[in-house]
Coordinates of C-alpha atoms in Angstrom, one line a residue:
Chain W
M949 CA 0.0 0.0 0.0
L950 CA 2.7 2.4 1.1
T951 CA 4.9 1.7 -1.9
H952 CA 2.1 2.5 -4.3
Y953 CA 1.6 6.0 -3.0
L954 CA 5.3 6.6 -2.7
V955 CA 6.0 5.4 -6.2
L956 CA 3.3 7.8 -7.5
A957 CA 4.8 10.7 -5.5
F958 CA 8.3 9.9 -6.7
L959 CA 7.2 9.7 -10.3
L960 CA 5.4 13.1 -10.1
F961 CA 8.4 14.6 -8.3
S962 CA 10.9 13.4 -10.9
I963 CA 8.7 14.6 -13.8
G964 CA 8.5 18.0 -12.2
A965 CA 12.2 18.1 -11.4
F966 CA 13.1 17.1 -14.9
G967 CA 10.6 19.6 -16.4
V968 CA 12.2 22.5 -14.5
L969 CA 15.6 21.7 -15.9
T970 CA 14.5 21.2 -19.5
R971 CA 11.8 23.8 -20.1
R972 CA 12.7 27.3 -21.3
N973 CA 9.3 28.9 -20.9
A974 CA 8.9 30.6 -17.5
I975 CA 5.2 29.5 -17.2
A976 CA 6.1 25.9 -18.0
I977 CA 8.8 26.0 -15.3
L978 CA 6.2 27.3 -12.8
M979 CA 3.9 24.4 -13.8
A980 CA 6.7 21.9 -13.3
I981 CA 7.4 23.3 -9.8
E982 CA 3.7 22.9 -9.0
L983 CA 4.0 19.3 -10.0
M984 CA 6.9 18.8 -7.5
L985 CA 5.0 20.4 -4.7
N986 CA 1.9 18.3 -5.4
A987 CA 4.1 15.2 -5.3
S988 CA 5.1 16.2 -1.8
N989 CA 1.4 16.6 -0.9
I990 CA 0.8 13.0 -1.9
A991 CA 3.7 12.0 0.4
L992 CA 2.3 14.1 3.2
V993 CA -1.2 12.5 2.9
T994 CA 0.5 9.1 2.8
F995 CA 2.0 9.9 6.2
S996 CA -1.4 10.7 7.6
R997 CA -2.8 7.4 6.3
L998 CA 0.1 5.4 7.5
H999 CA 0.4 6.8 11.0
G1000 CA -3.2 7.8 11.6
N1001 CA -1.9 11.4 12.2
L1002 CA -4.0 14.1 10.7
G1003 CA -1.1 16.5 10.9
G1004 CA 0.0 15.3 7.4
Q1005 CA -3.3 16.4 5.9
L1006 CA -3.1 19.7 7.7
F1007 CA 0.4 20.2 6.3
A1008 CA -0.9 19.5 2.8
F1009 CA -3.5 22.2 3.2
F1010 CA -0.8 24.7 4.3
T1011 CA 1.3 23.6 1.3
I1012 CA -1.6 24.3 -1.1
T1013 CA -1.9 27.8 0.3
I1014 CA 1.8 28.4 0.1
T1015 CA 1.8 27.2 -3.5
V1016 CA -0.9 29.7 -4.4
A1017 CA 1.2 32.5 -2.9
E1018 CA 4.3 31.3 -4.7
V1019 CA 2.5 31.4 -8.0
A1020 CA 1.3 34.9 -7.3
V1021 CA 4.8 36.1 -6.6
G1022 CA 6.3 34.2 -9.5
L1023 CA 3.7 35.4 -12.1
A1024 CA 4.3 39.0 -10.9
I1025 CA 8.0 38.6 -11.6
V1026 CA 7.3 37.0 -15.0
V1027 CA 4.9 39.9 -15.9
L1028 CA 7.7 42.3 -15.0
I1029 CA 10.1 40.5 -17.3
Y1030 CA 7.6 40.5 -20.1
R1031 CA 7.1 44.2 -19.8
L1032 CA 10.8 44.8 -20.0
R1033 CA 11.9 42.3 -22.5
K1034 CA 8.7 41.2 -24.4
T1035 CA 9.4 37.6 -23.7
V1036 CA 8.9 35.0 -21.0
N1037 CA 11.9 32.9 -21.9
A1038 CA 13.8 31.8 -18.8
D1039 CA 17.1 32.4 -20.5
E1040 CA 16.5 36.0 -19.7
M1041 CA 17.7 35.4 -16.2
D1042 CA 21.3 34.5 -17.3
F1043 CA 23.8 37.3 -17.1
L1044 CA 26.8 38.0 -19.2
K1045 CA 30.0 38.2 -17.2
G1046 CA 31.2 41.4 -15.7
Chain B
M269 CA 1.6 28.9 27.9
N270 CA 3.7 32.0 28.3
L271 CA 3.0 34.2 25.3
S272 CA 5.2 37.0 26.5
L273 CA 8.2 34.9 25.3
L274 CA 7.5 36.2 21.8
T275 CA 7.4 40.0 22.6
P276 CA 10.2 40.9 20.1
E277 CA 8.3 39.1 17.3
Y278 CA 5.1 41.0 18.2
V279 CA 7.0 44.3 18.0
V280 CA 8.5 43.4 14.6
L281 CA 5.1 42.3 13.3
G282 CA 3.4 45.4 14.7
T283 CA 6.0 47.7 13.1
A284 CA 5.5 46.0 9.7
V285 CA 1.7 46.3 9.8
V286 CA 1.7 50.0 10.9
L287 CA 4.3 50.6 8.2
L288 CA 2.1 49.2 5.5
F289 CA -0.7 51.5 6.5
L290 CA 1.7 54.5 6.6
A291 CA 2.8 53.5 3.1
F292 CA -0.8 53.9 1.9
L293 CA -1.3 57.2 3.7
T294 CA 2.0 59.0 2.8
P295 CA 3.3 57.0 -0.2
R296 CA 6.6 58.8 -0.8
R297 CA 8.0 59.8 2.5
A298 CA 11.1 57.6 2.7
V299 CA 12.4 59.3 5.8
I300 CA 9.3 58.5 7.9
F301 CA 9.3 54.8 6.9
N302 CA 13.0 54.5 7.5
T303 CA 13.0 56.2 10.9
F304 CA 9.9 54.1 12.0
T305 CA 11.6 50.9 10.9
V306 CA 14.8 51.7 12.7
L307 CA 12.9 52.6 15.9
G308 CA 10.9 49.3 15.7
V309 CA 13.9 47.1 15.2
I310 CA 15.9 48.9 18.0
L311 CA 12.9 48.4 20.3
A312 CA 12.7 44.7 19.4
M313 CA 16.5 44.3 20.0
F314 CA 16.2 46.0 23.4
L315 CA 13.3 43.7 24.4
E316 CA 15.2 40.6 23.1
M317 CA 18.3 41.6 25.2
V318 CA 16.1 42.2 28.3
S319 CA 14.4 38.8 28.0
L320 CA 17.6 36.9 27.1
G321 CA 17.0 34.5 30.0
N322 CA 13.3 34.3 29.6
T323 CA 13.0 31.0 27.8
G324 CA 10.5 28.2 27.5
S325 CA 8.4 26.1 25.1
L326 CA 5.3 27.1 23.2
G327 CA 4.7 23.7 21.7
M328 CA 5.6 24.3 18.0
L329 CA 8.1 27.0 19.0
Q330 CA 10.9 26.6 21.4
V331 CA 12.4 29.8 22.8
T332 CA 16.0 29.0 23.8
P333 CA 18.8 31.4 24.7
L334 CA 20.6 30.4 21.5
A335 CA 17.5 31.3 19.4
R336 CA 17.6 34.7 21.1
I337 CA 21.2 35.2 20.2
F338 CA 20.4 34.3 16.6
D339 CA 17.5 36.7 16.7
L340 CA 19.9 39.5 17.7
M341 CA 22.1 38.6 14.8
F342 CA 19.2 38.8 12.3
M343 CA 18.1 42.1 13.8
A344 CA 21.6 43.6 13.7
A345 CA 21.9 42.7 10.1
T346 CA 18.4 44.1 9.3
L347 CA 19.2 47.4 11.1
L348 CA 22.4 47.9 9.2
V349 CA 20.6 47.2 5.9
V350 CA 17.8 49.6 6.7
L351 CA 20.3 52.3 7.4
M352 CA 22.1 51.5 4.1
A353 CA 18.8 51.5 2.1
M354 CA 18.0 55.1 3.1
D355 CA 21.0 56.5 1.2
Y356 CA 21.0 54.0 -1.6
F357 CA 17.4 54.4 -2.6
E358 CA 17.2 58.1 -2.0
A359 CA 17.1 59.0 -5.7
R360 CA 14.8 56.1 -6.6
E361 CA 11.1 55.4 -6.2
V362 CA 11.0 53.0 -3.3
G363 CA 8.1 53.2 -0.9
G364 CA 7.2 51.7 2.4
E365 CA 6.8 48.3 0.9
F366 CA 10.5 47.8 0.9
Y367 CA 10.7 48.1 4.7
F368 CA 7.5 46.0 5.1
F369 CA 9.0 43.1 3.2
L370 CA 12.3 43.5 5.0
L371 CA 10.5 43.3 8.4
M372 CA 8.5 40.3 7.2
A373 CA 11.8 38.5 6.3
L374 CA 13.1 39.4 9.7
L375 CA 10.0 38.0 11.4
A376 CA 10.3 34.8 9.3
M377 CA 13.9 34.3 10.3
M378 CA 13.1 34.8 14.0
V379 CA 10.3 32.2 13.9
L380 CA 12.6 29.9 11.9
A381 CA 15.3 29.9 14.5
K382 CA 12.7 28.8 17.1
S383 CA 10.5 26.3 15.3
V384 CA 10.6 22.7 16.3
H385 CA 7.6 21.8 14.2
L386 CA 7.9 21.0 10.5
V387 CA 4.8 22.9 9.4
V388 CA 6.0 26.1 11.2
A389 CA 9.5 25.7 9.9
F390 CA 8.2 25.3 6.3
L391 CA 5.9 28.3 6.6
A392 CA 8.6 30.5 8.0
L393 CA 11.0 29.4 5.3
E394 CA 8.5 30.3 2.6
L395 CA 7.6 33.6 4.2
L396 CA 11.3 34.4 4.2
S397 CA 11.8 33.3 0.6
F398 CA 8.8 35.2 -0.8
S399 CA 9.8 38.4 1.0
L400 CA 13.3 38.1 -0.5
F401 CA 11.9 37.5 -4.0
V402 CA 9.8 40.7 -3.8
L403 CA 12.8 42.7 -2.3
V404 CA 15.0 41.8 -5.2
A405 CA 12.3 42.7 -7.8
L406 CA 11.0 45.8 -6.1
L407 CA 13.0 48.4 -8.0
Q408 CA 11.6 47.1 -11.3
E409 CA 14.8 47.8 -13.1
E410 CA 15.9 45.4 -15.8
N411 CA 18.9 43.7 -14.1
A412 CA 17.1 43.5 -10.8
V413 CA 14.0 41.8 -12.4
R414 CA 16.2 39.3 -14.2
A415 CA 18.0 38.5 -10.9
A416 CA 14.6 38.2 -9.3
L417 CA 13.4 35.7 -11.9
K418 CA 16.5 33.5 -11.3
F419 CA 16.2 33.9 -7.6
F420 CA 12.6 32.9 -7.7
F421 CA 13.0 29.8 -9.7
V422 CA 16.0 28.6 -7.7
G423 CA 14.1 29.3 -4.4
A424 CA 10.9 27.6 -5.5
Y425 CA 12.8 24.6 -6.9
S426 CA 14.8 24.2 -3.7
S427 CA 11.6 24.5 -1.5
S428 CA 10.1 21.6 -3.5
F429 CA 13.1 19.5 -2.6
F430 CA 12.8 20.7 1.0
L431 CA 9.2 19.8 1.3
M432 CA 9.6 16.3 -0.3
G433 CA 12.5 15.6 2.1
M434 CA 10.4 16.7 5.0
A435 CA 7.5 14.5 3.9
L436 CA 9.7 11.4 3.6
L437 CA 11.3 12.0 7.0
L438 CA 7.7 12.4 8.4
I439 CA 6.8 9.0 7.0
S440 CA 9.9 7.3 8.4
S441 CA 9.9 9.1 11.8
G442 CA 6.2 9.3 12.4
S443 CA 6.2 12.8 14.0
L444 CA 5.8 16.4 12.9
Y445 CA 7.9 17.6 15.8
L446 CA 11.6 17.8 15.1
N447 CA 12.4 16.9 18.7
Q448 CA 10.2 13.8 18.8
F449 CA 11.5 11.9 15.7
L450 CA 11.4 8.2 16.3
F451 CA 13.6 6.3 13.9
G452 CA 14.0 2.6 13.4
H453 CA 12.0 1.5 10.4
H454 CA 12.3 2.5 6.7
L455 CA 16.0 3.2 6.7
A456 CA 16.0 3.8 2.9
L457 CA 13.2 6.4 3.1
T458 CA 15.2 8.2 5.9
V459 CA 18.3 8.3 3.8
V460 CA 16.5 9.6 0.7
G461 CA 14.7 12.1 2.9
I462 CA 18.0 13.4 4.3
A463 CA 19.5 13.6 0.8
L464 CA 16.5 15.7 -0.5
L465 CA 16.7 18.0 2.6
L466 CA 20.4 18.5 1.9
V467 CA 19.6 19.4 -1.7
G468 CA 17.1 22.0 -0.5
F469 CA 19.6 23.4 2.1
G470 CA 22.2 23.4 -0.7
F471 CA 20.3 26.0 -2.7
K472 CA 19.5 28.1 0.3
L473 CA 22.9 28.0 2.0
V474 CA 24.8 28.0 -1.4
Y475 CA 27.0 24.9 -1.3
V476 CA 28.3 22.8 -4.2
P477 CA 26.8 21.8 -6.6
F478 CA 23.8 24.1 -6.0
H479 CA 25.7 27.4 -5.7
L480 CA 25.8 28.7 -9.3
W481 CA 22.8 31.0 -9.1
T482 CA 24.5 33.3 -6.5
P483 CA 26.8 35.5 -8.8
D484 CA 24.0 36.4 -11.1
V485 CA 21.6 37.3 -8.4
F486 CA 24.2 39.3 -6.5
R487 CA 25.2 41.1 -9.7
G488 CA 21.6 42.1 -10.6
A489 CA 19.9 42.9 -7.3
P490 CA 20.2 46.3 -5.5
T491 CA 23.2 46.4 -3.2
P492 CA 21.4 46.8 0.2
V493 CA 19.2 43.8 -0.8
V494 CA 22.2 41.8 -1.7
A495 CA 23.8 42.7 1.7
F496 CA 20.7 41.4 3.3
I497 CA 20.4 38.2 1.3
A498 CA 24.1 37.4 1.8
T499 CA 24.0 37.6 5.6
A500 CA 20.8 37.3 7.7
P501 CA 19.1 34.5 5.7
K502 CA 22.3 32.5 5.7
A503 CA 22.5 32.7 9.4
A504 CA 18.8 31.6 9.6
G505 CA 19.5 28.7 7.3
F506 CA 22.4 27.6 9.5
A507 CA 20.2 27.9 12.6
L508 CA 17.6 25.6 10.9
L509 CA 20.4 23.2 9.8
L510 CA 21.5 23.1 13.4
Q511 CA 17.9 22.1 14.5
V512 CA 17.6 19.5 11.8
L513 CA 21.0 17.9 11.5
A514 CA 22.5 18.4 15.0
R515 CA 19.3 17.8 16.9
A516 CA 16.6 15.8 15.1
L517 CA 18.9 13.7 12.8
V518 CA 21.6 13.0 15.4
P519 CA 21.0 9.2 15.2
Y520 CA 22.0 9.3 11.6
A521 CA 25.2 11.4 12.2
A522 CA 27.4 8.6 10.9
Q523 CA 25.5 8.7 7.6
W524 CA 25.4 12.5 7.0
M525 CA 28.8 13.6 8.5
P526 CA 31.0 12.3 5.7
I527 CA 28.7 13.8 3.1
V528 CA 28.8 17.2 4.8
V529 CA 32.6 17.1 5.1
W530 CA 32.9 16.5 1.3
L531 CA 30.3 19.2 0.6
A532 CA 32.2 21.7 2.8
G533 CA 35.6 20.9 1.2
L534 CA 34.3 21.1 -2.4
T535 CA 32.3 24.3 -1.6
M536 CA 35.2 26.3 -0.3
L537 CA 37.4 25.1 -3.2
A538 CA 34.8 25.9 -5.8
G539 CA 34.0 29.3 -4.3
N540 CA 37.7 30.3 -4.0
L541 CA 38.8 29.1 -7.4
A542 CA 35.9 30.8 -9.2
A543 CA 36.4 34.1 -7.4
L544 CA 40.0 34.3 -8.7
R545 CA 38.8 35.0 -12.2
E546 CA 36.1 37.5 -11.4
T547 CA 36.5 41.2 -12.2
N548 CA 33.2 42.5 -10.7
V549 CA 33.4 43.1 -7.0
K550 CA 29.8 42.1 -6.4
R551 CA 30.5 38.8 -8.1
I552 CA 33.7 38.3 -6.1
L553 CA 31.6 38.8 -2.9
A554 CA 29.1 36.2 -4.2
F555 CA 31.8 33.6 -4.5
S556 CA 33.2 34.7 -1.2
T557 CA 29.8 33.9 0.3
I558 CA 30.0 30.5 -1.2
A559 CA 33.5 29.9 0.2
H560 CA 32.4 31.1 3.6
A561 CA 29.4 28.6 3.4
G562 CA 32.1 25.9 3.0
Y563 CA 34.0 27.0 6.1
L564 CA 30.7 27.2 8.1
L565 CA 29.7 23.7 6.9
L566 CA 32.9 22.3 8.5
A567 CA 31.3 22.7 11.9
F568 CA 28.6 20.2 10.8
G569 CA 31.2 18.0 9.3
V570 CA 32.9 17.5 12.8
N571 CA 29.6 17.8 14.7
T572 CA 30.9 18.8 18.2
T573 CA 29.5 21.3 20.6
G574 CA 32.7 23.4 20.4
A575 CA 32.5 23.5 16.6
Y576 CA 28.9 24.8 16.8
Q577 CA 30.0 27.5 19.3
A578 CA 32.7 28.6 16.8
L579 CA 30.1 28.5 14.1
T580 CA 28.0 31.1 15.9
L581 CA 31.0 33.4 16.3
Y582 CA 31.8 32.9 12.6
L583 CA 28.3 33.8 11.6
L584 CA 28.4 37.0 13.6
A585 CA 31.8 38.0 12.2
Y586 CA 30.7 37.1 8.7
I587 CA 27.5 39.3 9.0
F588 CA 29.5 42.4 10.0
M589 CA 32.3 41.9 7.4
T590 CA 29.9 41.3 4.5
V591 CA 27.4 44.1 5.4
G592 CA 30.3 46.5 5.7
A593 CA 31.8 45.6 2.4
F594 CA 28.5 46.0 0.7
A595 CA 27.9 49.3 2.4
G596 CA 31.2 50.5 0.8
L597 CA 30.0 49.2 -2.6
A598 CA 26.7 51.0 -2.2
Y599 CA 28.6 54.2 -2.6
L600 CA 29.6 53.2 -6.1
G601 CA 26.0 52.5 -7.3
E602 CA 25.9 50.0 -10.2
R603 CA 29.5 50.5 -11.2
T604 CA 31.3 47.8 -9.2
R605 CA 33.9 46.4 -11.7
L606 CA 37.5 46.4 -10.5
D607 CA 38.3 49.0 -13.2
N608 CA 35.8 51.3 -11.5
L609 CA 37.8 51.0 -8.2
R610 CA 41.2 51.7 -9.7
G611 CA 43.0 54.5 -7.8
L612 CA 39.9 55.4 -5.8
A613 CA 42.2 56.0 -2.8
R614 CA 43.3 59.3 -4.2
R615 CA 39.7 60.5 -4.9
D616 CA 38.1 59.3 -1.6
P617 CA 40.6 58.1 1.0
W618 CA 38.1 57.3 3.7
L619 CA 36.0 55.1 1.4
A620 CA 39.1 53.3 0.2
L621 CA 40.3 52.7 3.7
F622 CA 37.0 51.3 4.9
L623 CA 36.6 49.0 1.9
S624 CA 40.2 47.8 2.3
L625 CA 39.6 47.0 6.0
F626 CA 36.5 44.9 5.2
F627 CA 38.3 42.9 2.5
V628 CA 41.3 42.4 4.8
A629 CA 38.9 41.1 7.4
L630 CA 37.2 38.8 4.9
A631 CA 40.6 37.4 4.0
G632 CA 41.0 36.4 7.6
I633 CA 44.0 38.6 8.6
P634 CA 44.5 39.5 12.3
P635 CA 43.5 41.4 14.3
T636 CA 40.1 41.4 12.5
A637 CA 37.0 39.3 13.2
G638 CA 37.6 37.2 10.1
F639 CA 40.8 35.9 11.7
A640 CA 39.3 35.2 15.1
A641 CA 36.3 33.4 13.5
K642 CA 38.5 31.2 11.3
F643 CA 41.0 30.6 14.2
Y644 CA 38.4 29.2 16.6
L645 CA 36.6 27.2 13.9
F646 CA 39.8 25.5 12.7
A647 CA 41.0 24.9 16.2
E648 CA 37.7 23.1 17.0
V649 CA 38.2 21.0 13.8
I650 CA 41.6 20.0 15.0
R651 CA 40.3 19.3 18.5
A652 CA 37.7 17.0 17.0
G653 CA 40.6 15.0 15.5
H654 CA 40.7 16.2 11.9
P655 CA 44.0 18.1 11.5
A656 CA 44.2 17.4 7.8
L657 CA 40.8 18.9 7.3
A658 CA 41.8 22.1 9.2
L659 CA 45.0 22.3 7.1
Y660 CA 43.0 22.0 3.9
A661 CA 40.6 24.8 5.0
F662 CA 43.6 26.9 6.0
L663 CA 45.2 26.5 2.6
N664 CA 41.8 27.5 1.1
G665 CA 42.0 30.6 3.2
V666 CA 45.5 31.4 1.8
V667 CA 44.1 31.0 -1.8
S668 CA 41.2 33.3 -1.0
A669 CA 43.6 36.0 0.3
Y670 CA 44.7 36.6 -3.4
Y671 CA 41.3 37.8 -4.6
Y672 CA 40.3 39.6 -1.4
L673 CA 43.6 41.6 -1.3
R674 CA 43.3 42.4 -5.0
V675 CA 40.6 44.9 -4.0
P676 CA 42.8 47.0 -1.7
A677 CA 45.6 46.7 -4.2
T678 CA 43.4 48.0 -6.9
L679 CA 42.3 50.9 -4.7
Y680 CA 45.8 52.0 -3.7
M681 CA 48.4 50.9 -6.3
Y682 CA 47.0 52.4 -9.5
E683 CA 46.4 55.9 -10.8
A684 CA 42.8 56.9 -11.3
S685 CA 41.6 56.6 -14.8
E686 CA 38.4 57.8 -16.6
E687 CA 36.8 54.4 -15.6
T688 CA 37.2 55.2 -11.9
V689 CA 33.9 56.2 -10.2
V690 CA 33.6 59.7 -8.8
P691 CA 32.0 59.1 -5.4
V692 CA 29.4 61.5 -4.2
S693 CA 30.8 63.1 -1.1
G694 CA 29.3 65.3 1.5
R695 CA 26.4 64.9 4.0
R696 CA 24.1 63.1 1.6
Y697 CA 25.8 59.8 2.3
S698 CA 26.1 60.1 6.1
L699 CA 24.1 57.0 6.9
L700 CA 26.2 54.8 4.7
G701 CA 29.2 56.1 6.5
T702 CA 27.5 55.3 9.8
V703 CA 26.9 51.8 8.7
M704 CA 30.6 51.4 7.8
W705 CA 31.7 52.9 11.1
I706 CA 29.5 50.5 13.1
A707 CA 30.7 47.5 11.1
V708 CA 34.3 48.4 11.3
V709 CA 34.2 48.9 15.1
L710 CA 32.4 45.5 15.5
V711 CA 34.8 43.8 13.1
F712 CA 37.8 44.9 15.2
Y713 CA 36.1 44.4 18.5
L714 CA 35.2 40.8 17.6
G715 CA 38.8 40.4 16.3
I716 CA 40.5 41.6 19.4
Y717 CA 38.0 40.3 22.1
P718 CA 36.3 37.3 20.5
T719 CA 36.1 35.6 23.9
T720 CA 33.5 38.0 25.3
F721 CA 31.0 36.8 22.7
L722 CA 32.2 33.2 22.9
E723 CA 31.7 33.1 26.7
V724 CA 28.0 34.1 26.1
V725 CA 27.6 31.4 23.5
R726 CA 29.3 28.8 25.7
Q727 CA 26.8 29.4 28.4
V728 CA 23.8 28.8 26.2
F729 CA 24.9 25.8 24.2

């Protein structure tokens, strides 16, 4: 039982972690990060189920709220980048030397 | 439940909220916001010092004397950055929001240093990260926004690793309280959980191989914000690492200690070697932050009480040296290449003197705080039975002296050219000067009398 949940969580987490590294569009990277956080939520709920401790579900609720705040801040920064450079390509964040 | 334990936190929160209302009422009165923030932080510091012995548990938060000492460190760094911001942002449109987010970050760090519950620790960590993202982007200038984008992605990515690591440790330990972890089953899960946590910490505390974002963010963000990011949140991160590794995960010390030793060794080497080739002083300081993270990690590599006491002294010294160096750079605005510093000693002898002192201190030359901090840390490493490790760290320090001392050399040994910045002199920049005076006095005080602070730390560990 435990392994099934955990395998699902690991799969989602890996897909997200891989997506962040390969995607170049800022919005797509944000979505990949969401995937990673939701994988953690599954693991947190698994903890609740396994130990009969509702703290894990509570933690998941907090995580969902934090994720929303994170997206708000992230999108604000992406909008600022779009205004300045007319693109949402994540390569914009790399600096030349000096 | 003794709620008066958190009085300093209430003061910081109250100041922040009132500030936000003030920002709506009088949008562009930087002097009011600044004075108000300074008064609020000084009051909080005073209350913290008065209640140094007032400790206890509040369930999810544990107020220890050590946490109070860390609080004072965060508040000192914040105070210096607030003073620095006043002069730096004078010509630009920065409202009360700046100080609000600074105070929120301070509050988050104070909670972080006390939290023994995973939910509270994660919430505080995220409050800290979000405040820092906004602070970097607040100027809405092109470089700053690009730095903010990078900082945001790195921060969010690392938080995901952090959360996954926490979730796995939860499953294997069965408790949300850091001080009630029960291990025994699911060894594999515990090890993977620790590994993911270390990845998350790696991004936050900038150690190898997760350090490469720092130079770009430091280069692009406004100087006072960089001075803040480089100091107080690092100290908060190490305070949390202390809670997690040295308290909750002690049963697995045999597993994580060798990993941390390798991480520390590689981090100081990578930071020092990369800094040798840099020509922008802000980027040099970014790699210096990485190298210092390596030295600080050594304390976890040997995992003794003495090493953790030395770590606390090192963090304090590091905060004052780094804030001081950035205050000097704040005079120069965005022109922080080494070319811009050439021969500055003839144009502005005081600024050149202060900048040189901070870089000499960062290089770890006596009688400055940098030397005392390194001396006590390496001595503890030797005492723990790792003389080779201490020698390796010392040799790293010798390498680092090259790029640190290149800054004073550039300031004094060249003629000024048209590239050299013309510093704005006069009373306009009096607060920046004050910050440098405070930092220089403390750097020398800690360098000459390090035992006064160490005695305090020894009593609380």
